[in-house]
Amino acid sequence: MKVLICSSREAAIDRAAGMVADYVAAHPRAVLGLATGGTMLPLYQRLVDRHGKGHLSFAEVTTFNLDEYVGIAPEHPCSYHSYMRDALFSHIDIDEAHTHLPLGNADCVHQEARSYETRINTAGGISLQLLGIGQNGHIGFNEPTSSLGSRTRVKTLTETTRSANRRYFPADEDTPRYAITMGIGTILDAQNCLLLATGPEKAQAVADMIEGPLSAICPASALQLHPSTTVILDEASSANLRLTDYYHHVHPNGEETRFD
Ligand code: GLP
């Protein structure tokens, strides 16, 4: 796992956005795995800015999002479909037919989950998977104790996750209890993973992911098994790491070295 610790939240976001942009520029037909959450919003804004300046095209890119709430229609303002439209898709030149999210209001959500796996495979698999991390160590909506080999399926959300995401829903609306999410095994199949975490509330999950035991209690720790994962952090989210000096030594200011 490559651990890049940046001096500020802004620097971490710039770094992650720069990596995604460079990847798309080098691989115009990339299949991107996309994430949602507050952390990703400024990253998507940076991609939109680059596109607006004519520096980046998504015309041939295909995307698969990690997850969607069960029982929420794509048109619902709090759906991840809406999030992606508002944050990214409607501002860039991507072909909407090449953007994929699980359908949370499908007649049979289990069938929808299975067919999502098939769609990913048919597209040739994910080449770069973007990830955030939940305060309890979840990736996608793979809550603690998710099977480390799991595939796309329906997961019951924890109360921690529901309360963290409550701020995105109107006060009079209950937050969803279930989601369709790529499994941890699905995520590990991506050729490359890029996880961005910022802020002190992620510090313990980040430490458990990078240095903790490989364990279903911290689903993100499964990334220790992945051959090409880069984690981009700010100082606050890296605060609980034990080997910080080493990470700074290997990647001063979060920069790549000549061995990367
Ligand atoms: C949700 C998403 C995750 C995301 C997490 C963190 O639970 N399913 O993919 O990583 O939120 O969100 P935030 O960036 O808002 O902390």
Tab-separated table of C-alpha atoms and ligand atoms in Angstrom:
chain	number	residue	atom	x	y	z
A	1	MET	CA	0.000	0.000	0.000
A	2	LYS	CA	1.407	3.368	-0.992
A	3	VAL	CA	0.713	5.928	1.755
A	4	LEU	CA	0.966	9.583	0.708
A	5	ILE	CA	0.526	12.106	3.522
A	6	CYS	CA	-0.127	15.628	2.261
A	7	SER	CA	0.323	18.811	4.289
A	8	SER	CA	-3.327	19.900	4.105
A	9	ARG	CA	-6.793	18.762	3.078
A	10	GLU	CA	-6.583	20.907	-0.045
A	11	ALA	CA	-3.229	19.381	-0.988
A	12	ALA	CA	-4.619	15.854	-0.513
A	13	ILE	CA	-7.638	16.587	-2.699
A	14	ASP	CA	-5.440	18.212	-5.371
A	15	ARG	CA	-3.170	15.183	-5.316
A	16	ALA	CA	-6.009	12.678	-5.682
A	17	ALA	CA	-7.751	14.694	-8.416
A	18	GLY	CA	-4.449	15.037	-10.250
A	19	MET	CA	-3.938	11.276	-10.168
A	20	VAL	CA	-7.414	10.571	-11.533
A	21	ALA	CA	-6.961	13.201	-14.257
A	22	ASP	CA	-3.526	11.852	-15.236
A	23	TYR	CA	-4.933	8.340	-15.342
A	24	VAL	CA	-7.827	9.317	-17.602
A	25	ALA	CA	-5.487	11.311	-19.856
A	26	ALA	CA	-3.229	8.269	-20.210
A	27	HIS	CA	-6.145	5.812	-20.521
A	28	PRO	CA	-8.972	7.580	-22.399
A	29	ARG	CA	-11.071	4.385	-22.388
A	30	ALA	CA	-10.612	3.814	-18.643
A	31	VAL	CA	-13.262	2.011	-16.630
A	32	LEU	CA	-13.469	4.055	-13.433
A	33	GLY	CA	-15.019	2.888	-10.193
A	34	LEU	CA	-16.505	5.959	-8.498
A	35	ALA	CA	-17.338	6.784	-4.897
A	36	THR	CA	-19.729	9.223	-3.254
A	37	GLY	CA	-19.659	11.062	0.099
A	38	GLY	CA	-18.588	14.535	1.148
A	39	THR	CA	-14.875	13.775	0.678
A	40	MET	CA	-15.313	13.222	-3.053
A	41	LEU	CA	-17.223	16.433	-3.824
A	42	PRO	CA	-14.176	18.759	-4.033
A	43	LEU	CA	-12.298	16.093	-6.002
A	44	TYR	CA	-15.076	15.942	-8.592
A	45	GLN	CA	-15.134	19.756	-8.673
A	46	ARG	CA	-11.452	19.740	-9.620
A	47	LEU	CA	-12.121	17.251	-12.440
A	48	VAL	CA	-14.980	19.441	-13.674
A	49	ASP	CA	-12.645	22.474	-13.599
A	50	ARG	CA	-10.004	20.651	-15.647
A	51	HIS	CA	-12.647	19.570	-18.134
A	52	GLY	CA	-13.973	23.152	-18.333
A	53	LYS	CA	-10.505	24.406	-19.202
A	54	GLY	CA	-10.353	21.861	-22.020
A	55	HIS	CA	-7.653	19.804	-20.314
A	56	LEU	CA	-9.586	16.588	-19.729
A	57	SER	CA	-12.093	14.533	-21.698
A	58	PHE	CA	-14.298	11.731	-20.410
A	59	ALA	CA	-15.861	11.044	-23.820
A	60	GLU	CA	-14.712	7.421	-23.902
A	61	VAL	CA	-14.654	6.710	-20.170
A	62	THR	CA	-16.987	4.180	-18.546
A	63	THR	CA	-17.927	4.454	-14.859
A	64	PHE	CA	-19.364	2.144	-12.217
A	65	ASN	CA	-20.344	3.581	-8.856
A	66	LEU	CA	-19.788	1.615	-5.705
A	67	ASP	CA	-23.287	1.729	-4.330
A	68	GLU	CA	-26.831	3.077	-4.161
A	69	TYR	CA	-29.499	3.175	-1.456
A	70	VAL	CA	-32.231	0.556	-1.645
A	71	GLY	CA	-35.736	1.950	-2.138
A	72	ILE	CA	-34.507	5.277	-3.494
A	73	ALA	CA	-35.344	6.085	-7.132
A	74	PRO	CA	-32.620	7.554	-9.368
A	75	GLU	CA	-34.597	10.832	-9.522
A	76	HIS	CA	-34.685	11.192	-5.716
A	77	PRO	CA	-32.543	14.237	-4.819
A	78	CYS	CA	-30.632	12.233	-2.185
A	79	SER	CA	-29.913	9.229	-4.425
A	80	TYR	CA	-26.342	8.582	-5.465
A	81	HIS	CA	-27.601	8.839	-9.061
A	82	SER	CA	-28.480	12.483	-8.303
A	83	TYR	CA	-25.220	13.026	-6.429
A	84	MET	CA	-23.194	11.864	-9.441
A	85	ARG	CA	-25.269	13.877	-11.919
A	86	ASP	CA	-24.933	17.041	-9.836
A	87	ALA	CA	-21.294	16.621	-8.836
A	88	LEU	CA	-19.813	15.310	-12.059
A	89	PHE	CA	-21.737	13.765	-14.930
A	90	SER	CA	-23.796	16.790	-15.975
A	91	HIS	CA	-20.663	18.974	-16.107
A	92	ILE	CA	-18.413	16.788	-18.265
A	93	ASP	CA	-18.520	15.183	-21.705
A	94	ILE	CA	-19.189	11.641	-20.496
A	95	ASP	CA	-21.705	9.528	-22.419
A	96	GLU	CA	-24.548	8.935	-19.947
A	97	ALA	CA	-24.993	5.420	-21.370
A	98	HIS	CA	-21.492	4.638	-20.109
A	99	THR	CA	-22.283	5.608	-16.494
A	100	HIS	CA	-23.519	2.868	-14.194
A	101	LEU	CA	-24.983	2.805	-10.704
A	102	PRO	CA	-26.987	0.034	-9.086
A	103	LEU	CA	-30.731	0.675	-9.369
A	104	GLY	CA	-31.890	1.044	-5.768
A	105	ASN	CA	-35.575	0.756	-6.645
A	106	ALA	CA	-35.249	-2.297	-8.923
A	107	ASP	CA	-38.084	-4.835	-8.679
A	108	CYS	CA	-35.612	-7.378	-7.379
A	109	VAL	CA	-32.602	-5.755	-5.759
A	110	HIS	CA	-30.805	-9.095	-5.424
A	111	GLN	CA	-31.062	-9.685	-9.165
A	112	GLU	CA	-29.951	-6.088	-9.749
A	113	ALA	CA	-26.858	-6.727	-7.598
A	114	ARG	CA	-25.985	-9.865	-9.547
A	115	SER	CA	-26.464	-8.183	-12.910
A	116	TYR	CA	-24.274	-5.256	-11.771
A	117	GLU	CA	-21.369	-7.695	-11.404
A	118	THR	CA	-22.054	-8.965	-14.922
A	119	ARG	CA	-22.051	-5.409	-16.298
A	120	ILE	CA	-18.679	-4.710	-14.668
A	121	ASN	CA	-17.226	-7.887	-16.154
A	122	THR	CA	-18.692	-7.170	-19.587
A	123	ALA	CA	-16.986	-3.760	-19.511
A	124	GLY	CA	-13.674	-5.542	-18.919
A	125	GLY	CA	-13.413	-4.891	-15.170
A	126	ILE	CA	-12.543	-1.711	-13.287
A	127	SER	CA	-9.144	-0.228	-14.062
A	128	LEU	CA	-9.097	2.512	-11.387
A	129	GLN	CA	-11.336	2.350	-8.338
A	130	LEU	CA	-11.791	5.557	-6.353
A	131	LEU	CA	-12.631	5.032	-2.674
A	132	GLY	CA	-13.518	6.988	0.432
A	133	ILE	CA	-13.696	5.429	3.872
A	134	GLY	CA	-16.440	5.460	6.500
A	135	GLN	CA	-15.682	6.324	10.117
A	136	ASN	CA	-16.182	2.652	10.960
A	137	GLY	CA	-13.780	1.522	8.232
A	138	HIS	CA	-16.358	0.711	5.562
A	139	ILE	CA	-15.591	0.976	1.858
A	140	GLY	CA	-18.552	1.270	-0.489
A	141	PHE	CA	-21.259	0.214	1.952
A	142	ASN	CA	-19.372	-2.854	3.134
A	143	GLU	CA	-20.009	-2.471	6.825
A	144	PRO	CA	-17.820	-4.090	9.513
A	145	THR	CA	-17.956	-7.910	9.398
A	146	SER	CA	-18.663	-7.903	5.647
A	147	SER	CA	-17.065	-10.919	4.046
A	148	LEU	CA	-13.685	-9.972	2.621
A	149	GLY	CA	-14.599	-12.002	-0.463
A	150	SER	CA	-18.065	-10.503	-0.906
A	151	ARG	CA	-19.550	-9.539	-4.277
A	152	THR	CA	-22.164	-6.913	-5.132
A	153	ARG	CA	-25.178	-7.466	-2.894
A	154	VAL	CA	-27.636	-5.854	-0.501
A	155	LYS	CA	-26.161	-4.742	2.838
A	156	THR	CA	-27.909	-3.508	5.972
A	157	LEU	CA	-26.431	-0.172	7.039
A	158	THR	CA	-25.147	0.347	10.571
A	159	GLU	CA	-26.601	3.081	12.761
A	160	THR	CA	-23.191	4.845	12.634
A	161	THR	CA	-23.399	5.042	8.850
A	162	ARG	CA	-27.053	6.048	8.867
A	163	SER	CA	-26.414	8.867	11.289
A	164	ALA	CA	-23.303	10.036	9.364
A	165	ASN	CA	-25.423	10.215	6.185
A	166	ARG	CA	-28.515	11.727	7.851
A	167	ARG	CA	-27.260	15.244	7.032
A	168	TYR	CA	-27.890	14.555	3.323
A	169	PHE	CA	-31.606	13.760	3.836
A	170	PRO	CA	-34.467	16.122	4.693
A	171	ALA	CA	-35.236	16.184	8.432
A	172	ASP	CA	-38.685	14.640	7.910
A	173	GLU	CA	-37.372	11.745	5.802
A	174	ASP	CA	-36.003	8.528	7.279
A	175	THR	CA	-32.506	7.626	6.021
A	176	PRO	CA	-32.312	4.355	4.077
A	177	ARG	CA	-31.601	1.166	5.996
A	178	TYR	CA	-30.202	-0.866	3.096
A	179	ALA	CA	-27.923	-0.341	0.126
A	180	ILE	CA	-26.734	-2.278	-2.896
A	181	THR	CA	-22.953	-2.179	-2.772
A	182	MET	CA	-20.053	-3.663	-4.664
A	183	GLY	CA	-18.525	-6.314	-2.439
A	184	ILE	CA	-15.028	-6.224	-1.022
A	185	GLY	CA	-14.066	-8.976	-3.468
A	186	THR	CA	-15.454	-6.840	-6.298
A	187	ILE	CA	-13.352	-3.866	-5.160
A	188	LEU	CA	-10.225	-6.011	-4.815
A	189	ASP	CA	-10.648	-7.101	-8.459
A	190	ALA	CA	-9.951	-3.524	-9.641
A	191	GLN	CA	-6.526	-3.132	-11.239
A	192	ASN	CA	-5.748	-0.050	-9.141
A	193	CYS	CA	-7.354	1.500	-6.074
A	194	LEU	CA	-7.073	5.115	-4.942
A	195	LEU	CA	-8.463	5.922	-1.493
A	196	LEU	CA	-8.803	9.503	-0.288
A	197	ALA	CA	-9.423	10.293	3.388
A	198	THR	CA	-9.382	13.696	5.050
A	199	GLY	CA	-10.222	15.020	8.506
A	200	PRO	CA	-9.718	13.841	12.090
A	201	GLU	CA	-12.929	11.779	12.156
A	202	LYS	CA	-11.281	9.297	9.754
A	203	ALA	CA	-8.014	8.938	11.731
A	204	GLN	CA	-8.830	5.683	13.546
A	205	ALA	CA	-10.355	3.980	10.494
A	206	VAL	CA	-7.295	4.991	8.456
A	207	ALA	CA	-4.901	3.565	11.063
A	208	ASP	CA	-6.887	0.317	11.231
A	209	MET	CA	-6.936	0.081	7.434
A	210	ILE	CA	-3.203	0.594	6.935
A	211	GLU	CA	-1.613	-0.831	10.073
A	212	GLY	CA	-4.295	-2.814	11.841
A	213	PRO	CA	-4.756	-6.539	11.436
A	214	LEU	CA	-6.436	-7.713	8.257
A	215	SER	CA	-9.926	-8.125	9.628
A	216	ALA	CA	-13.576	-7.922	8.632
A	217	ILE	CA	-14.083	-5.550	11.576
A	218	CYS	CA	-12.308	-2.945	9.410
A	219	PRO	CA	-13.431	-3.755	5.853
A	220	ALA	CA	-10.912	-1.291	4.369
A	221	SER	CA	-8.076	-3.393	5.821
A	222	ALA	CA	-8.803	-5.815	2.942
A	223	LEU	CA	-6.892	-3.330	0.770
A	224	GLN	CA	-3.724	-4.698	2.420
A	225	LEU	CA	-4.249	-7.648	0.059
A	226	HIS	CA	-4.485	-5.457	-3.036
A	227	PRO	CA	-1.341	-5.193	-5.190
A	228	SER	CA	-1.821	-1.592	-6.319
A	229	THR	CA	-3.495	0.658	-3.766
A	230	THR	CA	-2.579	4.289	-3.112
A	231	VAL	CA	-3.930	6.007	-0.002
A	232	ILE	CA	-3.913	9.817	0.031
A	233	LEU	CA	-4.268	11.471	3.428
A	234	ASP	CA	-4.050	14.865	5.046
A	235	GLU	CA	-2.259	15.338	8.382
A	236	ALA	CA	-5.513	15.054	10.357
A	237	SER	CA	-6.589	11.698	8.920
A	238	SER	CA	-3.056	10.303	9.353
A	239	ALA	CA	-2.817	11.302	13.036
A	240	ASN	CA	-3.267	7.795	14.491
A	241	LEU	CA	-0.726	6.037	12.276
A	242	ARG	CA	2.299	4.566	14.072
A	243	LEU	CA	4.752	4.611	11.158
A	244	THR	CA	4.182	8.209	10.065
A	245	ASP	CA	7.922	8.957	10.012
A	246	TYR	CA	8.442	6.052	7.644
A	247	TYR	CA	5.667	7.170	5.260
A	248	HIS	CA	7.170	10.681	5.200
A	249	HIS	CA	10.607	9.185	4.636
A	250	VAL	CA	9.422	7.095	1.668
A	251	HIS	CA	7.206	9.813	0.176
A	252	PRO	CA	8.351	13.258	1.438
A	253	ASN	CA	5.383	15.699	1.206
A	254	GLY	CA	3.388	12.850	-0.257
A	255	GLU	CA	5.457	12.890	-3.425
A	256	GLU	CA	6.225	9.809	-5.523
A	257	THR	CA	9.799	8.519	-5.423
A	258	ARG	CA	11.933	7.305	-8.307
A	259	PHE	CA	10.971	3.732	-7.430
A	260	ASP	CA	7.232	4.334	-7.963
B	1	GLP	C1	-20.765	6.606	2.226
B	1	GLP	C2	-20.300	5.957	0.937
B	1	GLP	C3	-18.822	5.627	0.989
B	1	GLP	C4	-18.029	6.824	1.474
B	1	GLP	C5	-18.501	7.176	2.867
B	1	GLP	C6	-17.721	8.321	3.489
B	1	GLP	O1	-21.037	5.703	3.233
B	1	GLP	N1	-21.031	4.764	0.645
B	1	GLP	O2	-18.388	5.244	-0.308
B	1	GLP	O3	-16.657	6.528	1.490
B	1	GLP	O4	-19.857	7.568	2.734
B	1	GLP	O5	-18.358	9.540	3.249
B	1	GLP	P1	-17.774	10.946	3.580
B	1	GLP	O6	-16.764	11.237	2.547
B	1	GLP	O7	-18.959	11.864	3.515
B	1	GLP	O8	-17.187	10.872	4.940
